[in-house]
Short mmCIF file of C-alpha atoms in Angstrom, two decimals:
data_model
loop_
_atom_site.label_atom_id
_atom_site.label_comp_id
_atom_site.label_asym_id
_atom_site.label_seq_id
_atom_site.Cartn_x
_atom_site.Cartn_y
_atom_site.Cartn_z
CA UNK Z 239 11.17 -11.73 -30.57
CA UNK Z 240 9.71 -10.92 -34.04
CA UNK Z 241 12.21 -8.67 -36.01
CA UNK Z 242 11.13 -6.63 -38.89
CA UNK Z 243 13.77 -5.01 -41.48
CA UNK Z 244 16.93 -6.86 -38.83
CA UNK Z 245 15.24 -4.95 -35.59
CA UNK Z 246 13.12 -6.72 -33.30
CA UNK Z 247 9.83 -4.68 -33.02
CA UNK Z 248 9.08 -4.86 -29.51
CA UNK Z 249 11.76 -6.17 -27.37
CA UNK Z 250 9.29 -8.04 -24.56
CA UNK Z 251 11.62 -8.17 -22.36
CA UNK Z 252 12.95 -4.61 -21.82
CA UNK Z 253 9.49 -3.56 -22.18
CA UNK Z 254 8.65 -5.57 -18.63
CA UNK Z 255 11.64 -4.95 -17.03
CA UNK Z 256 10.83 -0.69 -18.23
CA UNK Z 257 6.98 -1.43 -16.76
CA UNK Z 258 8.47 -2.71 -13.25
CA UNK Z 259 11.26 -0.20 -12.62
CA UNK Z 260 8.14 2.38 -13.43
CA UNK Z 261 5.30 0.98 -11.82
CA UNK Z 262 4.07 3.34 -8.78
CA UNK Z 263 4.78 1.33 -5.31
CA UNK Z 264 1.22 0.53 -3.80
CA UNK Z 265 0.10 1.62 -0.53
CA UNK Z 266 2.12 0.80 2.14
CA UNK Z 267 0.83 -2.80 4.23
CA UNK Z 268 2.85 -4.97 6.61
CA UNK Z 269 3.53 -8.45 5.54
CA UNK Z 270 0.88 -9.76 7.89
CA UNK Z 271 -1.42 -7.03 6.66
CA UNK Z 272 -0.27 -8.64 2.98
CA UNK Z 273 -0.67 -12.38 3.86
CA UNK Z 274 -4.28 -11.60 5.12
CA UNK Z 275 -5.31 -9.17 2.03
CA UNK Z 276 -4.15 -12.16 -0.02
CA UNK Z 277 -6.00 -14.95 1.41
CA UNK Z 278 -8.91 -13.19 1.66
CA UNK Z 279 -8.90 -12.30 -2.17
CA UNK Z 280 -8.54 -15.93 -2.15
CA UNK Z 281 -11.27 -16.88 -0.31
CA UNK Z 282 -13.68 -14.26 -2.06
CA UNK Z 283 -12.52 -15.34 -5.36
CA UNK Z 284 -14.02 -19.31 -4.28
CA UNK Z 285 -16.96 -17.82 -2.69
CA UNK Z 286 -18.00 -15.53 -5.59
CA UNK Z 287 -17.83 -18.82 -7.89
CA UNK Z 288 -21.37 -19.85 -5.89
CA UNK Z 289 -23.06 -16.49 -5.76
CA UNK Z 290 -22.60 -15.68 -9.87
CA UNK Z 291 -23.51 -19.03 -10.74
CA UNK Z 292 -26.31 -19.15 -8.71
CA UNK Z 293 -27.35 -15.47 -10.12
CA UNK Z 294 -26.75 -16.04 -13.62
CA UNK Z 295 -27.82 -19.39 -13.76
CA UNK Z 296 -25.68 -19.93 -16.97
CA UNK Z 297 -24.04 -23.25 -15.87
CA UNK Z 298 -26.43 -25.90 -15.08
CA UNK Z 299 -26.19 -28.09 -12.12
CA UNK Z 300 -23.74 -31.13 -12.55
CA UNK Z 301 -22.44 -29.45 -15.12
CA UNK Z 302 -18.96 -28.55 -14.07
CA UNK Z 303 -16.99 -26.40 -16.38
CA UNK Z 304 -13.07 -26.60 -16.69
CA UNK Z 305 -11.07 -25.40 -13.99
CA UNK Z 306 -9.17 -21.93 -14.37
CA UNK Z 307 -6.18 -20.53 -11.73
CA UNK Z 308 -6.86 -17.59 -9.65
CA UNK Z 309 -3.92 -15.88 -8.83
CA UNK Z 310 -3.74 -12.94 -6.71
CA UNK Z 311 -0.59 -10.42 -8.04
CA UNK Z 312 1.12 -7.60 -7.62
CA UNK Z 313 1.92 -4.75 -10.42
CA UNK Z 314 4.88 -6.64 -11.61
CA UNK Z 315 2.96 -9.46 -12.11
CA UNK Z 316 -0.16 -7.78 -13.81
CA UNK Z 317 2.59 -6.69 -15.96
CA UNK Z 318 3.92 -10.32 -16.83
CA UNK Z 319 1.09 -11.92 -17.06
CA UNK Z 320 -0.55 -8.91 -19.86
CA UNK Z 321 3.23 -9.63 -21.85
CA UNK Z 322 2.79 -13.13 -22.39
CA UNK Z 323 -0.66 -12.65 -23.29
CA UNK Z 324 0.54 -9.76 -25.97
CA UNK Z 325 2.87 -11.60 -27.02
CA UNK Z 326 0.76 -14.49 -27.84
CA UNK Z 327 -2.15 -12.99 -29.52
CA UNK Z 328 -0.36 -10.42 -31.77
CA UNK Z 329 2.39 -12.78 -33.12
CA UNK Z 330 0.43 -13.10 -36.18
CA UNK Z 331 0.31 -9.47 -37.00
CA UNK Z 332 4.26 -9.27 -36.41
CA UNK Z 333 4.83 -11.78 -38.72
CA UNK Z 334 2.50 -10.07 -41.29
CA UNK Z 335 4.26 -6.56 -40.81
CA UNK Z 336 7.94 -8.78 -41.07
CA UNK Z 337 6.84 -10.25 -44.39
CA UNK Z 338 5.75 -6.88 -45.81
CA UNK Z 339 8.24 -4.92 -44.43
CA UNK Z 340 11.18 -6.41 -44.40
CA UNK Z 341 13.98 -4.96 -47.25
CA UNK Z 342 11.87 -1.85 -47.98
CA UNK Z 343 12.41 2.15 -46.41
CA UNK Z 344 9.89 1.35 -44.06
CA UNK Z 345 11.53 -1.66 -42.70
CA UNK Z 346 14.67 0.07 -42.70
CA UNK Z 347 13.09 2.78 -40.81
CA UNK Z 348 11.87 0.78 -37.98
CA UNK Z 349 14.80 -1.04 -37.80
CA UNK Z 350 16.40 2.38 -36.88
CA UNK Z 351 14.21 3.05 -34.49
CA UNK Z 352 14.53 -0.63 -32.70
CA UNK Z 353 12.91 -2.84 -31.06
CA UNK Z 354 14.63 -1.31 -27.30
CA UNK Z 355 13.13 1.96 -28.19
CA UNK Z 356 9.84 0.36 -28.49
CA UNK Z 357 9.84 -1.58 -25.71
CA UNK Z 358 11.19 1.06 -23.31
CA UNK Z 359 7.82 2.89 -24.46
CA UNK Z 360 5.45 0.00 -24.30
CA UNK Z 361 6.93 -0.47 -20.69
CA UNK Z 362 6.02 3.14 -19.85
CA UNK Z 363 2.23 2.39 -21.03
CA UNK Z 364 2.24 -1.09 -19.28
CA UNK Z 365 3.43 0.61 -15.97
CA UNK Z 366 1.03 3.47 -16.27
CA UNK Z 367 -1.90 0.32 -16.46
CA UNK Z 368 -0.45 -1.48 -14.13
CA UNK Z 369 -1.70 0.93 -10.94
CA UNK Z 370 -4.93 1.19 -12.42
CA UNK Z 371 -6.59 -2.48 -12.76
CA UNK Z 372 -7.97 -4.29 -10.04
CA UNK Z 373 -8.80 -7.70 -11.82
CA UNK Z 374 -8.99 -9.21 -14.70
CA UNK Z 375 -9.49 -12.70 -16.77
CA UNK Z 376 -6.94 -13.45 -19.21
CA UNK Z 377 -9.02 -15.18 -21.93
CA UNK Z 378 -6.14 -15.75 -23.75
CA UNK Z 379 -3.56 -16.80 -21.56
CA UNK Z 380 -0.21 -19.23 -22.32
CA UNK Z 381 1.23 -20.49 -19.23
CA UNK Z 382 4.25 -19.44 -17.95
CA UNK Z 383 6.41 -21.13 -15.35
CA UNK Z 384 5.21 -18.31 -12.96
CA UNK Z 385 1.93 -17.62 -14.19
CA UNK Z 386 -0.35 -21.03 -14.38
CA UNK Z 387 -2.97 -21.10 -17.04
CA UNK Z 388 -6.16 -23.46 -18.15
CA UNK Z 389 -5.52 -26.33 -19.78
CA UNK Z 390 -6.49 -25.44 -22.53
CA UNK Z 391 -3.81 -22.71 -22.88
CA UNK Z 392 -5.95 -20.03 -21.90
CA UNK Z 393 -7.77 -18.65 -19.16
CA UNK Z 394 -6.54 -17.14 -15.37
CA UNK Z 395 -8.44 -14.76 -13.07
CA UNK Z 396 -5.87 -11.76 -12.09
CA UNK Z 397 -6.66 -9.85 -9.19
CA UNK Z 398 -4.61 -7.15 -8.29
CA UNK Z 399 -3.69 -6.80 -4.94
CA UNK Z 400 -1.87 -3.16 -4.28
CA UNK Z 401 -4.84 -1.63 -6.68
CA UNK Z 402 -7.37 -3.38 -4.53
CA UNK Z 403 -5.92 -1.95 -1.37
CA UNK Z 404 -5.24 1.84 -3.26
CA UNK Z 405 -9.02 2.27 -4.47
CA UNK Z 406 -10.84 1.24 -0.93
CA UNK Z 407 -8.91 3.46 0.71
CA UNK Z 408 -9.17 6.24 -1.34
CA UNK Z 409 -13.21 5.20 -1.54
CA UNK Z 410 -13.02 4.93 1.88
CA UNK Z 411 -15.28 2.18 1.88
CA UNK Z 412 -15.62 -1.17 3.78
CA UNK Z 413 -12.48 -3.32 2.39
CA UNK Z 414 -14.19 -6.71 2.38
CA UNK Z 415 -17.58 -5.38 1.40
CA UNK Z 416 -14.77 -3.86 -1.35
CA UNK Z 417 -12.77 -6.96 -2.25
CA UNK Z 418 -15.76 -8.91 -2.36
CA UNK Z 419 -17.71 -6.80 -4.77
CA UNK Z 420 -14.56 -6.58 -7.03
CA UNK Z 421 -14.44 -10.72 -7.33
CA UNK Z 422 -17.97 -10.88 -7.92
CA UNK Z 423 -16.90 -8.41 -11.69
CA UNK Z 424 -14.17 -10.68 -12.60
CA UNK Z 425 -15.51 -14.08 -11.57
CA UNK Z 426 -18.46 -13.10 -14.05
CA UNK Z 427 -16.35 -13.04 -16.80
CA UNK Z 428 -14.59 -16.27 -15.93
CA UNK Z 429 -18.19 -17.47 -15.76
CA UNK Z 430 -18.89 -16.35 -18.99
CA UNK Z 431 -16.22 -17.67 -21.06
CA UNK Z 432 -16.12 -21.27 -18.51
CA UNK Z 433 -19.90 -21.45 -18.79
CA UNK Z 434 -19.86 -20.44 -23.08
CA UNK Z 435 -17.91 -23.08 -24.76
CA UNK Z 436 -18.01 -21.45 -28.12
CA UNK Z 437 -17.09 -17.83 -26.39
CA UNK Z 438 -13.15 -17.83 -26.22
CA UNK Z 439 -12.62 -19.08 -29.68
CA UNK Z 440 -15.19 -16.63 -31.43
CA UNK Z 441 -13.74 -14.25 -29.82
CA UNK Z 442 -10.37 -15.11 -30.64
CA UNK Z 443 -11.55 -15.32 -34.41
CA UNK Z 444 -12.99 -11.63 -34.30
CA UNK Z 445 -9.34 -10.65 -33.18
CA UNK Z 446 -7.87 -12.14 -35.49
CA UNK Z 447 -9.38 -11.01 -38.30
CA UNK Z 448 -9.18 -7.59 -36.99
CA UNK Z 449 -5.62 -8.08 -37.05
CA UNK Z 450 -5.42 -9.91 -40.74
CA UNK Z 451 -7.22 -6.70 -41.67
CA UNK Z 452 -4.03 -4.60 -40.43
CA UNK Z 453 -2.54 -2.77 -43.55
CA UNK Z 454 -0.55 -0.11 -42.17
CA UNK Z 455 3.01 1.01 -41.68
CA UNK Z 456 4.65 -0.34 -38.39
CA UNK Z 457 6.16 3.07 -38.28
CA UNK Z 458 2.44 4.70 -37.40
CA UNK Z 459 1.82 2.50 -34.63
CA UNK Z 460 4.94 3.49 -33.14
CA UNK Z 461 4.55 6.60 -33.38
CA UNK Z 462 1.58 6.46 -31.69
CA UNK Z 463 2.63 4.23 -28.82
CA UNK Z 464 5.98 7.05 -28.80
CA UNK Z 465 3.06 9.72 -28.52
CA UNK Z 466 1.20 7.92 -25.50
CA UNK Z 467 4.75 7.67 -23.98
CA UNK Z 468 5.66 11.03 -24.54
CA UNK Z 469 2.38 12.35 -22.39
CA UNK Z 470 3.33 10.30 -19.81
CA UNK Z 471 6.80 11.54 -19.27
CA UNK Z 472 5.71 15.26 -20.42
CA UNK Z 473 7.71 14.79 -23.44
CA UNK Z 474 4.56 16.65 -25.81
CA UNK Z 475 4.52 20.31 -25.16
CA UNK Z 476 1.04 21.68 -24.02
CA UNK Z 477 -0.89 23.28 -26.68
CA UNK Z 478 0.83 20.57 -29.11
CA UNK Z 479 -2.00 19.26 -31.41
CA UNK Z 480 -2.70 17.84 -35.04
CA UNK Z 481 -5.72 16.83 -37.22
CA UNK Z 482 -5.36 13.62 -35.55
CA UNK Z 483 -5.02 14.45 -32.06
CA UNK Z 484 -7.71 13.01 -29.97
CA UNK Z 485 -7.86 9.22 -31.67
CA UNK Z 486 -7.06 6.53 -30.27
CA UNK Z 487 -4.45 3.80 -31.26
CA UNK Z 488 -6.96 1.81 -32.33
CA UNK Z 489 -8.95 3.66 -34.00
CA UNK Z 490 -5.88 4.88 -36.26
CA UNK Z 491 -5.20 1.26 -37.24
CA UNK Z 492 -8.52 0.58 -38.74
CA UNK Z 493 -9.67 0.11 -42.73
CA UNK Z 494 -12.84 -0.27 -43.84
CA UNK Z 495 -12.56 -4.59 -43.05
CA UNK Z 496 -11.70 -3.48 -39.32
CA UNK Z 497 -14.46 -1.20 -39.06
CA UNK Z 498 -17.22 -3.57 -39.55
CA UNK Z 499 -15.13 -6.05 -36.89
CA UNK Z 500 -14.04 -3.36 -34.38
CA UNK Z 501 -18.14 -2.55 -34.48
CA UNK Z 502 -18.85 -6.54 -33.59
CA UNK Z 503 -16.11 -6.62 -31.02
CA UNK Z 504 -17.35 -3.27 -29.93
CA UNK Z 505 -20.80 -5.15 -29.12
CA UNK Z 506 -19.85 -8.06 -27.62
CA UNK Z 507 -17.22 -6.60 -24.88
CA UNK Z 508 -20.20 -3.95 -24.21
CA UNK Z 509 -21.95 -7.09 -23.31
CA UNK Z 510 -19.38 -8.92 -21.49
CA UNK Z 511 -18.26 -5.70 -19.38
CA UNK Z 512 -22.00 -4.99 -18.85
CA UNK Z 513 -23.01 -7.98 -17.79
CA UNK Z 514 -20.45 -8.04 -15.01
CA UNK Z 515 -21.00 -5.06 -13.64
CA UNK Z 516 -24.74 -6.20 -13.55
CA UNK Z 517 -24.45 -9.06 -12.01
CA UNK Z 518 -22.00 -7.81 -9.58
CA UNK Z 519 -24.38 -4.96 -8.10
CA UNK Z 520 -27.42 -7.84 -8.06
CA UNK Z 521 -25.43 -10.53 -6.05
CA UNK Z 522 -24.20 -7.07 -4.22
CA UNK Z 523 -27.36 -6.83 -1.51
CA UNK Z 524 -27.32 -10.40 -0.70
CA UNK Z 525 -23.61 -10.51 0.29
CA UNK Z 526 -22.22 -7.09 0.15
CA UNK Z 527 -24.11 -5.44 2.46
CA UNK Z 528 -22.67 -1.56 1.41
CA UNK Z 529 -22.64 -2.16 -1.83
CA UNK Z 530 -25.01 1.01 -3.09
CA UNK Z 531 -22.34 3.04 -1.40
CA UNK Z 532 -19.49 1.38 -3.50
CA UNK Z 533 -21.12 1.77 -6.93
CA UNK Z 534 -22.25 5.50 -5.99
CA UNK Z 535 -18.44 6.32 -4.93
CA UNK Z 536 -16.91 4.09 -7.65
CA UNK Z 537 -19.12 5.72 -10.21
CA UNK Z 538 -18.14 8.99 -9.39
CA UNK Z 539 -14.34 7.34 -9.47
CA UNK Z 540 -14.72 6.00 -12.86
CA UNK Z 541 -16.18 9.06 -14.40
CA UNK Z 542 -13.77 11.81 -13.67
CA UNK Z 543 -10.35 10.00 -14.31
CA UNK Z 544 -7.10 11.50 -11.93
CA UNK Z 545 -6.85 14.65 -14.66
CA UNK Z 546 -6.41 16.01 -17.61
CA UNK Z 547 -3.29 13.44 -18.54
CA UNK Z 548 -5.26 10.76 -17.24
CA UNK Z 549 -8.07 11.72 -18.99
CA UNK Z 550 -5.26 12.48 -22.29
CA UNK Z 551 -4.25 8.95 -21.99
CA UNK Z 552 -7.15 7.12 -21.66
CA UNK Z 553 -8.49 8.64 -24.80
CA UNK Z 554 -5.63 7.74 -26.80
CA UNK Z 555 -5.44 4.13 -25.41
CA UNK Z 556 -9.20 3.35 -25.91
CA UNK Z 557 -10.18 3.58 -21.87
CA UNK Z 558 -13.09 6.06 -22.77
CA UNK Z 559 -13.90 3.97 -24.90
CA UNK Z 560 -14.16 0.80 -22.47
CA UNK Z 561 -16.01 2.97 -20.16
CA UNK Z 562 -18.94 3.63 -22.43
CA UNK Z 563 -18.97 -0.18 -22.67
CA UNK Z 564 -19.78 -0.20 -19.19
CA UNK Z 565 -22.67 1.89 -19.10
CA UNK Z 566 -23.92 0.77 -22.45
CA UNK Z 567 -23.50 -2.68 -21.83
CA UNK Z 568 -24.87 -2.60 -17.93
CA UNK Z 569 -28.05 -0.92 -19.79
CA UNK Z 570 -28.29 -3.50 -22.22
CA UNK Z 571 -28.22 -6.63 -20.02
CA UNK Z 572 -30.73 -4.50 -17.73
CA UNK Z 573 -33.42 -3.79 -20.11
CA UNK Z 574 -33.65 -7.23 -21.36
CA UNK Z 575 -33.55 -8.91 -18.11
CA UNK Z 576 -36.34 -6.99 -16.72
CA UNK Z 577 -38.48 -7.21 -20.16
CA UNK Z 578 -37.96 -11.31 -20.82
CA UNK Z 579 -36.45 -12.61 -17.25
CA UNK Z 580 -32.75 -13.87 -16.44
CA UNK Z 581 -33.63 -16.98 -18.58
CA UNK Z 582 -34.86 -15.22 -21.45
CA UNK Z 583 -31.55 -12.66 -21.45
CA UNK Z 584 -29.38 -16.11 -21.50
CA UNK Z 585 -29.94 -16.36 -24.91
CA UNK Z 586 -27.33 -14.33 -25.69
CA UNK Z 587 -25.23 -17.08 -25.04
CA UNK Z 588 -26.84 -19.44 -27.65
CA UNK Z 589 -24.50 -18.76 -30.40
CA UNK Z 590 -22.57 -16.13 -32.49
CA UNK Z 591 -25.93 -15.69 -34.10
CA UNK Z 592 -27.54 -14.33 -30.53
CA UNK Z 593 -25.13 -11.81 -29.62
CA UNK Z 594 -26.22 -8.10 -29.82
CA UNK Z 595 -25.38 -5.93 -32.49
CA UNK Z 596 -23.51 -2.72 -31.90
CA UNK Z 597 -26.78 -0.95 -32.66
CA UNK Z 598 -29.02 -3.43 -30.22
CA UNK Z 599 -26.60 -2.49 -27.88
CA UNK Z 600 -28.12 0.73 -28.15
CA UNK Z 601 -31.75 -0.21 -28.60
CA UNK Z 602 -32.38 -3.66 -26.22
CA UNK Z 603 -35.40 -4.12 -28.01
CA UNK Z 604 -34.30 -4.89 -31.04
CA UNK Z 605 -32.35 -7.86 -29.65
CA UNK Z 606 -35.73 -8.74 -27.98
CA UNK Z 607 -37.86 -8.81 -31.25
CA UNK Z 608 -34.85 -10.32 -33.30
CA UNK Z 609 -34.10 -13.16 -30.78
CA UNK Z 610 -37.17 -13.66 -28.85
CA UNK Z 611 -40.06 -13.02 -30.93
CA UNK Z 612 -38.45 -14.35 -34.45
CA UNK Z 613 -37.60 -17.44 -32.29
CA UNK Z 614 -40.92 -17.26 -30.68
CA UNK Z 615 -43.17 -17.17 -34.12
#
């Protein structure tokens, strides 16, 4: 644990053990209705490998990229598996916020509040995740002796079972049309960061100097994981509101350094989230056979959140956010394939140099003319 002022800061630990006690059950299967759920994820996992390679065409034939685990988990283990990865990537920011903190009032103050506290809270966030992701790849992922990584030290494809299960049924569409259309999302992005070489670590660069950026007081970022907290156990009182209400934890973090990076990281997870939802809707006729249905009713899903504390907390946590990156990206990757082919978007993945701007996010074009035609000339 990394202690600042004598108190650890986030005790992991209590924080997954808080997320698991918390965590919603999922819907209710047999264990022969589980075993089968599970292989099939399995089996659509392998099988979507194929179709997004073939789609994309971003890994050449004979030109086999290094192997990553799939690994089909429950809430609990979502919940491990995102700790370890936490843990990993913002140990240099806890060692920053030690060193500047330590021996002054606002390392004292933290130190009151303690690292338990903290962790009791980021366990209530992590549990209220935890029911709604269906899959994800860890980019940057340490193995653990339960949860198998790359290599490399990074890279798994999580796919959620119980959420899976909850979201077709309350869809009520086909499952494996469902679970099929799902693995098509995530395989993408384990396609894109397998079949990108340069990807992971630029990426892991941009993060990191978003978080070398970080000058503020541990105490605000707790108090604005203790607010998030708060709304989910109705500890806020309605009506309760201040100049700041409304922003998100990241967006409270940020100086004028993490603007400019927050704008580039903005652009390229547009991209990356984009892309995957457009290849998975045009492998989607070919294999999926209801798919139109699935995006219509997902859409519909997406948009209107569970409420008004669903829609409270995924404000504060960034989720709007990540759901404009959706639509902006899927618009992006659309535009440019149909004005300069598949081959011609695949540029993207040249270098850092290729990637879109926040602002060609916005305006495809302007990627066109600055890639294509300046390339072109």
């Amino acid at each position: 644990m990394t202690s600042i002022g004598g108190a650890e800061m986030v005790d992991w630990n209590l924080a997954v053990a808080t997320a698991t006690r918390l965590a919603r059950p999922g819907p209710e299967v047999s264990r022969d209705e589980a075993r089968e759920i599970v292989a099939e994820l399995r089996r659509h996992a392998k099988a979507a490998e194929e179709h997004v390679r073939g789609y994309t065409r971003m890994i050449p034939e004979g030109h086999e990229p290094p192997d990553t685990p799939v690994l089909v988990v429950d809430r609990a283990g979502w919940v491990k598996a995102n700790v370890a990865g936490f843990r990993e990537l913002l140990k240099p920011l806890f060692e920053k916020m030690k060193d500047r903190r330590s021996g002054t009032p606002g390392g004292a103050v933290l130190g009151a509040v303690g690292g338990k506290v903290t962790g009791v809270e980021v366990g209530m966030l992590l549990s209220f995740m935890s029911s709604r992701v269906l899959g994800q790849y860890e980019t940057f992922a340490p193995a653990t002796r339960d949860l198998p990584a790359a290599a490399d030290g990074g890279g798994r494809l999580l796919l959620v079972a119980p959420n899976i299960v909850h979201v077709e049924r309350e869809l009520d569409v086909d499952p494996h049309d469902f679970r099929l259309w799902v693995a098509l999302h995530e395989e993408t992005h384990r396609t894109q960061f397998t079949g990108v070489p340069w990807l992971r670590d630029h990426l892991q660069g941009e993060i990191q100097s978003f978080l070398d950026e970080t000058d503020v007081d541990p105490m605000t970022v707790v108090e604005r994981l203790r607010e998030a907290a708060q709304s989910l156990s109705g500890g806020r009182p309605e009506g309760e509101r201040d100049e700041e209400d409304g922003r998100s934890i990241v967006e409270l973090v940020q100086t004028p350094g993490q603007r400019e990076i927050l704008s580039r990281l903005t652009a390229v997870m547009s991209l990356l989230e984009g892309h995957a939802d457009f290849v998975m809707d045009g492998v989607g006729p070919q294999v999926v056979p209801s798919v139109a249905e699935i995006r219509e009713k997902f859409q519909q899903r997406r948009a209107s959140g569970a409420g008004r504390l669903d829609q409270a907390l995924r404000k504060l946590l960034g989720l709007d956010a990540k759901l404009r990156q959706y639509r902006d990206g899927e618009r992006f990757v659309r535009s440019v394939v149909e004005e300069v082919g598949m081959d011609g978007f695949n540029r993207v993945w040249t270098s850092p140099n290729t990637l879109p701007t926040k602002a060609e996010i916005a305006k495809p074009a302007d990627w066109v003319a600055r890639v294509h035609r300046k390339a072109d000339s």
